[in-house]
GROMACS .gro file of C-alpha atoms in nm:
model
  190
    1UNK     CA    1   0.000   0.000   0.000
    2UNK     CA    2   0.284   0.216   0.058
    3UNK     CA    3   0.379   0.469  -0.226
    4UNK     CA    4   0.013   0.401  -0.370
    5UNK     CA    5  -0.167   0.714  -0.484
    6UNK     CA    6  -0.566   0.693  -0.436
    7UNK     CA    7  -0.842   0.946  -0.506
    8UNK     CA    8  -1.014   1.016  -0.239
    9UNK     CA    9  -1.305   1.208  -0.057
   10UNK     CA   10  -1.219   1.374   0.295
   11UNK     CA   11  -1.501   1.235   0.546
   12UNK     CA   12  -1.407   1.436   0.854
   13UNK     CA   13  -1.185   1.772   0.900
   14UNK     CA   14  -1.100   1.730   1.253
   15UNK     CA   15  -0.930   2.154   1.351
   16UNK     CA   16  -0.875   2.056   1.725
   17UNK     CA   17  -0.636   1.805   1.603
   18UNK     CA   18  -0.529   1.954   1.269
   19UNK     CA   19  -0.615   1.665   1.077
   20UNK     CA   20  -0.889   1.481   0.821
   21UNK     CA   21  -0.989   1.139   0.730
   22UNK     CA   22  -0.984   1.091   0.423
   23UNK     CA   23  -1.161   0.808   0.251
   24UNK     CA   24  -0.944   0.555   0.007
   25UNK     CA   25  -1.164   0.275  -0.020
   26UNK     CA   26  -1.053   0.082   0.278
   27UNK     CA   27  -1.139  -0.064   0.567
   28UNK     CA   28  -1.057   0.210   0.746
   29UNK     CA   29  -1.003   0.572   0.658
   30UNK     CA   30  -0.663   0.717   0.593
   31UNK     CA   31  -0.525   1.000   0.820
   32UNK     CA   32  -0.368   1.333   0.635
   33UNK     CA   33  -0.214   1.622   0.884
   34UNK     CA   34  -0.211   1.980   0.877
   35UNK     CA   35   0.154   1.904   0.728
   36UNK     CA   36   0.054   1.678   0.503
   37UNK     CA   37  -0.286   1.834   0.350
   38UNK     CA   38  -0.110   2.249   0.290
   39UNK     CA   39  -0.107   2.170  -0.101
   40UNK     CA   40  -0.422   2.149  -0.099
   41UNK     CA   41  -0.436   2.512   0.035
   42UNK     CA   42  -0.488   2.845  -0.149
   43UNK     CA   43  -0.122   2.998  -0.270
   44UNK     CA   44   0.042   2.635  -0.148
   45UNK     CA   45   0.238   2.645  -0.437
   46UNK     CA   46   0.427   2.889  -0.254
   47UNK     CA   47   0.540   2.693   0.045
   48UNK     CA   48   0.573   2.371  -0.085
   49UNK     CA   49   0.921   2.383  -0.109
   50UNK     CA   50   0.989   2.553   0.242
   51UNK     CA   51   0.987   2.320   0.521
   52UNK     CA   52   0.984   2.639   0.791
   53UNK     CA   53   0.656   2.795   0.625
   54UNK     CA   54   0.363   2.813   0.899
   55UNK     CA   55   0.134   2.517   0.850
   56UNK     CA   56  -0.254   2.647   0.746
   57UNK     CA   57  -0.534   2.532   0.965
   58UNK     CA   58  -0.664   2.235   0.786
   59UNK     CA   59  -1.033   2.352   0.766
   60UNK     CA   60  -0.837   2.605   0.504
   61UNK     CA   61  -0.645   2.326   0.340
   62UNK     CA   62  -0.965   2.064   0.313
   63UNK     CA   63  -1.310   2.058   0.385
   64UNK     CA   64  -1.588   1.755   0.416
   65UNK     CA   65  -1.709   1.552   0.109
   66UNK     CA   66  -1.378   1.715  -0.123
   67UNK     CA   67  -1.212   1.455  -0.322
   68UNK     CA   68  -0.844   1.473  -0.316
   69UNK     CA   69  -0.523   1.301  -0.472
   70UNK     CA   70  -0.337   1.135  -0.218
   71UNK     CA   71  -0.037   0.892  -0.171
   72UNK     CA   72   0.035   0.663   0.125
   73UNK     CA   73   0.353   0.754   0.314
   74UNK     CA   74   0.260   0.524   0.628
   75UNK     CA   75   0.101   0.154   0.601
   76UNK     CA   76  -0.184   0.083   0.811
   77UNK     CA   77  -0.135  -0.067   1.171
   78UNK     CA   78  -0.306  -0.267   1.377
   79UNK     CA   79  -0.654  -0.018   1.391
   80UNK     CA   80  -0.504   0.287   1.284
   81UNK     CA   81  -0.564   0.353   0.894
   82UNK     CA   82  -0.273   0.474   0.627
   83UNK     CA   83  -0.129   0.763   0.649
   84UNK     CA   84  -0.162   1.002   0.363
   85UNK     CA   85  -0.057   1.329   0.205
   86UNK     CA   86  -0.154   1.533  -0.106
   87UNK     CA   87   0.257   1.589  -0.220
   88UNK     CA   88   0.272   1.305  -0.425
   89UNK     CA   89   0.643   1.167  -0.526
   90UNK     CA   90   0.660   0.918  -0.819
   91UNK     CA   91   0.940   0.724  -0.790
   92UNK     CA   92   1.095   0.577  -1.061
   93UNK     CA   93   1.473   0.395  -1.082
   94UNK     CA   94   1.691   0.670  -1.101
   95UNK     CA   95   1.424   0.965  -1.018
   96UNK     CA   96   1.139   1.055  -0.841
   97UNK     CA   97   0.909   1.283  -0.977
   98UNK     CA   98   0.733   1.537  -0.750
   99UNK     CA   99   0.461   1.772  -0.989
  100UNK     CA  100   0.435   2.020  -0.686
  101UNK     CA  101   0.797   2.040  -0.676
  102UNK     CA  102   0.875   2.412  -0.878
  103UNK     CA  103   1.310   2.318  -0.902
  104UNK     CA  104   1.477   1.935  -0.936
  105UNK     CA  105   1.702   1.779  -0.599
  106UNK     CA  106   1.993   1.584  -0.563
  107UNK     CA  107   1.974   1.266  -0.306
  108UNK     CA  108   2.151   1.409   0.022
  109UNK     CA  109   2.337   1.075  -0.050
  110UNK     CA  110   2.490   1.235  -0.326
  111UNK     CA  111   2.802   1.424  -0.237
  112UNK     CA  112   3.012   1.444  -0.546
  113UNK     CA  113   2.993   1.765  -0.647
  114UNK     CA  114   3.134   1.706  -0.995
  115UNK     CA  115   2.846   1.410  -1.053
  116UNK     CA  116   2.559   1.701  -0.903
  117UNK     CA  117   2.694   1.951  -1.184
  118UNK     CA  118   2.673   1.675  -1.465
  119UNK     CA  119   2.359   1.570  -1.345
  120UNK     CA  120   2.208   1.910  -1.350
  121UNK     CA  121   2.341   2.004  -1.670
  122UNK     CA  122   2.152   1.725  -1.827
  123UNK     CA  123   1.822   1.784  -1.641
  124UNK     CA  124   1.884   2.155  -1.812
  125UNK     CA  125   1.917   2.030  -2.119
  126UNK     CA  126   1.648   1.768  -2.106
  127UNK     CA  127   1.412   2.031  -2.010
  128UNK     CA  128   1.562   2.309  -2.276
  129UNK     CA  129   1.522   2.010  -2.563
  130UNK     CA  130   1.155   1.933  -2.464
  131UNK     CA  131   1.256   1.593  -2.373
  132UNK     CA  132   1.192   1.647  -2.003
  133UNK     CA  133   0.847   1.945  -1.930
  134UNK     CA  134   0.841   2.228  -1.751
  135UNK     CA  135   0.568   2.082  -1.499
  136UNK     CA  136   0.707   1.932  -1.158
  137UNK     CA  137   1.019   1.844  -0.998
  138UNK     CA  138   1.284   1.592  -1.023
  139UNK     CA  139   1.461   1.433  -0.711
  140UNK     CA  140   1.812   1.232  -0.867
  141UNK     CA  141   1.836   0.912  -0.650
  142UNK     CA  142   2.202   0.778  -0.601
  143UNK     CA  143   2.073   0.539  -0.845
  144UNK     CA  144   2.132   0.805  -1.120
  145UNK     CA  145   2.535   0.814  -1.042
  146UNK     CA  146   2.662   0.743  -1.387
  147UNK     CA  147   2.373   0.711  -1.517
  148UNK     CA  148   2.351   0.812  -1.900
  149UNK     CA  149   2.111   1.081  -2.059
  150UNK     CA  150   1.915   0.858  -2.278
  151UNK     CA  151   1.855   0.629  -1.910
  152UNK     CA  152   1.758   0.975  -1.707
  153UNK     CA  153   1.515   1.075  -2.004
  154UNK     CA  154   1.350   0.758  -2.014
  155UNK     CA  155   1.280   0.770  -1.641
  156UNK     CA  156   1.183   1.139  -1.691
  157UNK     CA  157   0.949   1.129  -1.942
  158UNK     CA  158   0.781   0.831  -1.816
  159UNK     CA  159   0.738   0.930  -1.513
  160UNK     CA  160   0.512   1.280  -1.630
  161UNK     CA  161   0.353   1.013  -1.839
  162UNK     CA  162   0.210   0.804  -1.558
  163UNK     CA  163   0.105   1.190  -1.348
  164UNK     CA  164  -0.041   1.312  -1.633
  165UNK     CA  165  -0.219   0.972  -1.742
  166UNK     CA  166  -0.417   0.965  -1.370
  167UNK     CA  167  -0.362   1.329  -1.251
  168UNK     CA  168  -0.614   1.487  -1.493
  169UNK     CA  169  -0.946   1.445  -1.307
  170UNK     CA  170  -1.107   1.636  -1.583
  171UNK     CA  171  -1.022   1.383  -1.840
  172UNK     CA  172  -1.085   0.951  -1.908
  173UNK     CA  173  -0.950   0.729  -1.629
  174UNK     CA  174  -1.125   0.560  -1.333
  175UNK     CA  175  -1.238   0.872  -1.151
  176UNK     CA  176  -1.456   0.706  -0.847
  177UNK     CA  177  -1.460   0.784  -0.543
  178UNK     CA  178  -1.278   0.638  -0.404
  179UNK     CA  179  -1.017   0.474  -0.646
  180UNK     CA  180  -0.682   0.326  -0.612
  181UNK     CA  181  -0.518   0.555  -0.896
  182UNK     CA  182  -0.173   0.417  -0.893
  183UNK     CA  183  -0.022   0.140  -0.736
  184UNK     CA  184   0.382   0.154  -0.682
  185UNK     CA  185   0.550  -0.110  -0.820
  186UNK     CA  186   0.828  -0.135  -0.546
  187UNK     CA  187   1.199  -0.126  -0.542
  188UNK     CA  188   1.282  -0.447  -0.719
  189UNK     CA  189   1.019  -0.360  -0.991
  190UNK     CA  190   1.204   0.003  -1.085
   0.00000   0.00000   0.00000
């Protein structure tokens, strides 16, 4: 369950606690924070990126019977439902792809400074050739050390592919609510 990204309708906006349930289709409902729910907020876009930005009071992030994108961060256990939040990350095998994201990231594993500057010359150029779009932003894994442009591009592009394919909730695709909308394929899988 963890990593998958559901659409989902928000059943209670608890402000005491700062929090909502938010319904994903099972058993029980899936628990978003303050934290985890200020995308979802007017002018988010801003603050996205800033850790240190004042959380919004939920009830202006969220409110009762909205449906939402959301992705599991925390597995259900023992009565307690999944944890979710509305900053998805795609991950793919030598990227992950975050569409709230406005600038790409380097892996804090990644320390070579010469390998970050190679790396984000060829995210600038994917992007410049059209290769790569403007929309979202990339996180390099260590995975990507070494890896080749053609490799990066491929993960790139398909990784807007699979946003765009689910993330349009004007257009086709199973649109219920609530719906399982992607399901990660895991490590081993990438």
């Amino acid at each position: 369950m963890l990593g998958n990204v559901y659409l989902g309708r928000v059943q209670r906006v608890l402000p005491g606690m700062q929090a909502a349930f938010v319904d994903i289709g099972e058993s029980r409902s899936a628990f978003m924070g303050a934290r985890e729910a200020r995308l979802l907020a007017a002018g988010a876009k801003d603050v996205v990126d800033d850790p240190d930005a004042p959380l919004p009071d939920i009830s202006k992030c969220v409110h009762e019977g909205q449906a939402v994108l959301v992705q599991v961060i925390k597995d259900p256990v023992n009565e307690k439902g999944a944890r979710v939040t509305a900053s998805v990350g795609l991950a793919g095998r030598n990227l992950v792809y975050v569409p709230s994201r406005a600038t790409d990231a380097f892996s804090r594993r990644i320390s070579d400074d010469v390998e970050k500057d190679r790396l984000a010359q060829m995210m600038d150029r994917l992007r410049a050739s059209g290769t790569v779009g403007p929309e979202g932003g990339f996180i390099l894994r260590t995975a990507a050390l070494g890896a080749t442009e053609k490799e990066i591009a491929e993960d790139a592009a398909g990784l807007q592919h699979v946003w765009q394919a689910f993330s349009d909730l004007d257009g086709g695709g199973d649109h219920k609510v609530p719906s399982l909308q992607y399901e990660d394929q895991g490590p081993v899988v990438r």
